[in-house]
mmCIF file with all atom_site columns, C-alpha atoms in Angstrom:
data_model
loop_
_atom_site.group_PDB
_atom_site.id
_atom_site.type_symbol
_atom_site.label_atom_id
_atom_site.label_alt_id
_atom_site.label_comp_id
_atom_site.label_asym_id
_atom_site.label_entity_id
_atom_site.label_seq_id
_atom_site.pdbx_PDB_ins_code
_atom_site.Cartn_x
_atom_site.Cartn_y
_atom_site.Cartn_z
_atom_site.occupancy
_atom_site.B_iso_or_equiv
_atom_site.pdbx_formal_charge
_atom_site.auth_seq_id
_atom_site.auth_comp_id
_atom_site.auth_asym_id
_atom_site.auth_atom_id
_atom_site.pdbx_PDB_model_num
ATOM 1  C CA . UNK A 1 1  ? 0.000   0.000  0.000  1.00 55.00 ? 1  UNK A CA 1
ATOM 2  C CA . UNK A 1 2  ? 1.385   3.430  -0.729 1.00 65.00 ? 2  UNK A CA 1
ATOM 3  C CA . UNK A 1 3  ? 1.373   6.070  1.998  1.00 77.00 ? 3  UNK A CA 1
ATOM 4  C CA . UNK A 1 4  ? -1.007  9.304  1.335  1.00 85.00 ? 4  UNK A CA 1
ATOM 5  C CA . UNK A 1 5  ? 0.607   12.045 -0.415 1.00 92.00 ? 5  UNK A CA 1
ATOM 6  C CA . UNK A 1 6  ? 1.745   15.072 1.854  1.00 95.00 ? 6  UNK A CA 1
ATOM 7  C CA . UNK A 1 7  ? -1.018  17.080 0.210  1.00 96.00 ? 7  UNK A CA 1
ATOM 8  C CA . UNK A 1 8  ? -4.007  15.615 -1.121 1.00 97.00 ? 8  UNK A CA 1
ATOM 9  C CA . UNK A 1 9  ? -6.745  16.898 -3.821 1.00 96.00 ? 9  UNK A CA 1
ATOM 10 C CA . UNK A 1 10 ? -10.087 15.549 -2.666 1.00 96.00 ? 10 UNK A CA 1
ATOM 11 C CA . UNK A 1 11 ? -10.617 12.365 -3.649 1.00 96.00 ? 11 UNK A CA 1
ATOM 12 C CA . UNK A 1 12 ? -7.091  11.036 -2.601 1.00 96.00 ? 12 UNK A CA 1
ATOM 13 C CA . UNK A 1 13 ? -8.541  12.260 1.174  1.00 97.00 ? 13 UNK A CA 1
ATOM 14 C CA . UNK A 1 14 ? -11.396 10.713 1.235  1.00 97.00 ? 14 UNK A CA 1
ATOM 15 C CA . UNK A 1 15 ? -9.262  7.389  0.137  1.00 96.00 ? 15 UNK A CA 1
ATOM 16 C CA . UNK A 1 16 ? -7.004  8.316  2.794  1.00 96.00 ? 16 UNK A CA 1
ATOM 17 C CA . UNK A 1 17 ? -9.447  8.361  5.073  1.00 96.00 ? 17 UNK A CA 1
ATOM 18 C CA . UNK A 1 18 ? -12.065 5.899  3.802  1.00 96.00 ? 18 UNK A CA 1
ATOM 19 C CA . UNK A 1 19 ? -14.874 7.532  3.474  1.00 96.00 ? 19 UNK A CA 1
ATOM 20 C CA . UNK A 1 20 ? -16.704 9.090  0.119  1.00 97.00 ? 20 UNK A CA 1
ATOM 21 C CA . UNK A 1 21 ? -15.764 12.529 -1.775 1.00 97.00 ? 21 UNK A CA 1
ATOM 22 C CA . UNK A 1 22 ? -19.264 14.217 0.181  1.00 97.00 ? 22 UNK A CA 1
ATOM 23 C CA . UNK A 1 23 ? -18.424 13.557 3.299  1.00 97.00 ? 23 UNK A CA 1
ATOM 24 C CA . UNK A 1 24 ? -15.165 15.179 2.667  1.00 97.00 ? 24 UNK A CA 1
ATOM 25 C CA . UNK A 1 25 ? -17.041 18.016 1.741  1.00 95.00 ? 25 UNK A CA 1
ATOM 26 C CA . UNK A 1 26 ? -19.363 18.055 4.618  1.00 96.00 ? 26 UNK A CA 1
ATOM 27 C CA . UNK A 1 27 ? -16.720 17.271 6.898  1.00 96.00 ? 27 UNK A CA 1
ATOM 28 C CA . UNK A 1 28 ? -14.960 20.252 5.392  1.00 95.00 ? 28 UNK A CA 1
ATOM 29 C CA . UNK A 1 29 ? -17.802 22.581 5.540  1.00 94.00 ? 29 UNK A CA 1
ATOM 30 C CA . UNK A 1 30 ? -19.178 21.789 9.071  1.00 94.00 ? 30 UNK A CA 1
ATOM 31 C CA . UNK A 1 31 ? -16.930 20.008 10.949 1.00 93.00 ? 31 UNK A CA 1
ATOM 32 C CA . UNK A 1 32 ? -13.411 21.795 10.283 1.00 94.00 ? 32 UNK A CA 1
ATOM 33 C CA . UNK A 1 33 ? -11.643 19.702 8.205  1.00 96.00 ? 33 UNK A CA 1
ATOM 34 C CA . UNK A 1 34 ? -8.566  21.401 7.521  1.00 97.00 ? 34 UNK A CA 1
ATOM 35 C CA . UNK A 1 35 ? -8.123  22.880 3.722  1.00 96.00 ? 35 UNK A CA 1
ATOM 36 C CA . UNK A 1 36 ? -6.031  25.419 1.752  1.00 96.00 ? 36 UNK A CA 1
ATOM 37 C CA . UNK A 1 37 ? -7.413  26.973 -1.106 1.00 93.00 ? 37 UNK A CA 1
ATOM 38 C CA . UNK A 1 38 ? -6.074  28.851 -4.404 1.00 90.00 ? 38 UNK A CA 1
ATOM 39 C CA . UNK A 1 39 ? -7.767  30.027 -7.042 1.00 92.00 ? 39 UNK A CA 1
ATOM 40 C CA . UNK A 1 40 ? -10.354 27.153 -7.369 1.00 93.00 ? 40 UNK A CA 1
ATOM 41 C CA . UNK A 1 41 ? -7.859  24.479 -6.359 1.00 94.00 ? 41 UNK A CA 1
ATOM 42 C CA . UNK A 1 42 ? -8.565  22.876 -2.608 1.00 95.00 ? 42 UNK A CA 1
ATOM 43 C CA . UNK A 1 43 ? -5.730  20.579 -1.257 1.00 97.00 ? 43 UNK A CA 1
ATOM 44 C CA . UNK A 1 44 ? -5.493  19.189 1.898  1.00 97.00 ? 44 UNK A CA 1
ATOM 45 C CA . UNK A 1 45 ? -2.294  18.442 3.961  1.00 97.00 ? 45 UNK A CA 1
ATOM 46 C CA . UNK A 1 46 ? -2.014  15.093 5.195  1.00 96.00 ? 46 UNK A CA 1
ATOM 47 C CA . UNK A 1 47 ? -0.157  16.540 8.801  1.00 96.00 ? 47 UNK A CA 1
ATOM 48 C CA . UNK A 1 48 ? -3.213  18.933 9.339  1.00 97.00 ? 48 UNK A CA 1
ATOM 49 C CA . UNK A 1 49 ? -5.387  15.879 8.565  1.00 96.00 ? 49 UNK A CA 1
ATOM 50 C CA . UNK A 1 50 ? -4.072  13.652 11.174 1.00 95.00 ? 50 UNK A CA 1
ATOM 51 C CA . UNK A 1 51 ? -4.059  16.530 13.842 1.00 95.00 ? 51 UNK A CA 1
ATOM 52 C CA . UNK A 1 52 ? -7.765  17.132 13.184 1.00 95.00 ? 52 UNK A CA 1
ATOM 53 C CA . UNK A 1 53 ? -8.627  13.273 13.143 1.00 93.00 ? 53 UNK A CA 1
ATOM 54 C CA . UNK A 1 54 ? -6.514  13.251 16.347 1.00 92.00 ? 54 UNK A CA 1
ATOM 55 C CA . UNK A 1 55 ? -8.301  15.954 18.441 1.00 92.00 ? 55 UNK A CA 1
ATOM 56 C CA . UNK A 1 56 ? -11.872 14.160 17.634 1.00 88.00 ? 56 UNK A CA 1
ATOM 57 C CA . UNK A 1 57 ? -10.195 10.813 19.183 1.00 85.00 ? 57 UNK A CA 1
ATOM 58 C CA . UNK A 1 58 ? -12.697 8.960  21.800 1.00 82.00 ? 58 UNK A CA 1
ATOM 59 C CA . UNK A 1 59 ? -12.393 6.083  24.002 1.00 72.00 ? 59 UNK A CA 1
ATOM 60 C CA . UNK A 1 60 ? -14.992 3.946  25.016 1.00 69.00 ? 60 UNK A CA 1
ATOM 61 C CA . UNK A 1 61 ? -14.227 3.817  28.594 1.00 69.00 ? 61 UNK A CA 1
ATOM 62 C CA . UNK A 1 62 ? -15.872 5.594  31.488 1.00 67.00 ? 62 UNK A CA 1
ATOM 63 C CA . UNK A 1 63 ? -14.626 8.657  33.307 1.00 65.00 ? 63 UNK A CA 1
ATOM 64 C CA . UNK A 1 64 ? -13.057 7.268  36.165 1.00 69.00 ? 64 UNK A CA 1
ATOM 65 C CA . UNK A 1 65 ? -15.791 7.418  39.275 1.00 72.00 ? 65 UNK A CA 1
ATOM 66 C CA . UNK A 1 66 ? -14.112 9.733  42.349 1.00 72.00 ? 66 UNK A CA 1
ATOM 67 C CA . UNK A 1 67 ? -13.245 8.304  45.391 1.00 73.00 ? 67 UNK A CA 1
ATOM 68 C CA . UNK A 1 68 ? -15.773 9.436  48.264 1.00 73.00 ? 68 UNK A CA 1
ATOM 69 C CA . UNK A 1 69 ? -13.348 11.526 50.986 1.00 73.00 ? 69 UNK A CA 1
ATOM 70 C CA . UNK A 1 70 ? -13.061 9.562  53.581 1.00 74.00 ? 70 UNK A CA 1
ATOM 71 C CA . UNK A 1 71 ? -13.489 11.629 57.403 1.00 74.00 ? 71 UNK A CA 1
ATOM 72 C CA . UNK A 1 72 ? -12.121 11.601 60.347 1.00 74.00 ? 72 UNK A CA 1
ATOM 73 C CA . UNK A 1 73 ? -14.359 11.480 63.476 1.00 75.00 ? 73 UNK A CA 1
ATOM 74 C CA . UNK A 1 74 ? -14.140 13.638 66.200 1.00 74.00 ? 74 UNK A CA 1
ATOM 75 C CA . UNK A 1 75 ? -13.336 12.862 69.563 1.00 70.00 ? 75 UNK A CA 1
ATOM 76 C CA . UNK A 1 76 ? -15.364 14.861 72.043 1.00 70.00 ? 76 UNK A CA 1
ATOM 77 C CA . UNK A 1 77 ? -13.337 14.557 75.342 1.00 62.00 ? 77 UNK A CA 1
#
């Protein structure tokens, strides 16, 4: 398999990523996917790519539950 390009046109992001030429545009146009633009040419840089796919990164596991504070009791003497 041949890495992505350093910058991409369109449909060579959407193979990067695996998903269809639309939601490249949608992702672009309401999500924030990273683009430059000149003239009428959009290209998108494989680095700015992976930071943006990086900062939407999830796990499934739960927030870790706090531990109740544990007291001391008083002595009344």
């Amino acid at each position: 398999m041949n890495p992505a390009p350093e910058v991409m046109d369109k449909e060579q992001c959407a193979a990067y990523l695996g998903v269809g030429t639309t939601t490249i545009e949608r992702w672009r146009n309401t999500e924030g996917l990273p683009y430059s633009r000149v003239g009428h040419i959009t290209r998108y840089r494989r680095a700015a790519v992976d930071a943006w796919l990086a900062a939407r990164e999830t796990t499934n596991h739960p927030a870790p539950t706090p531990q109740p504070v544990q007291r001391r009791r008083r002595s009344h003497t």
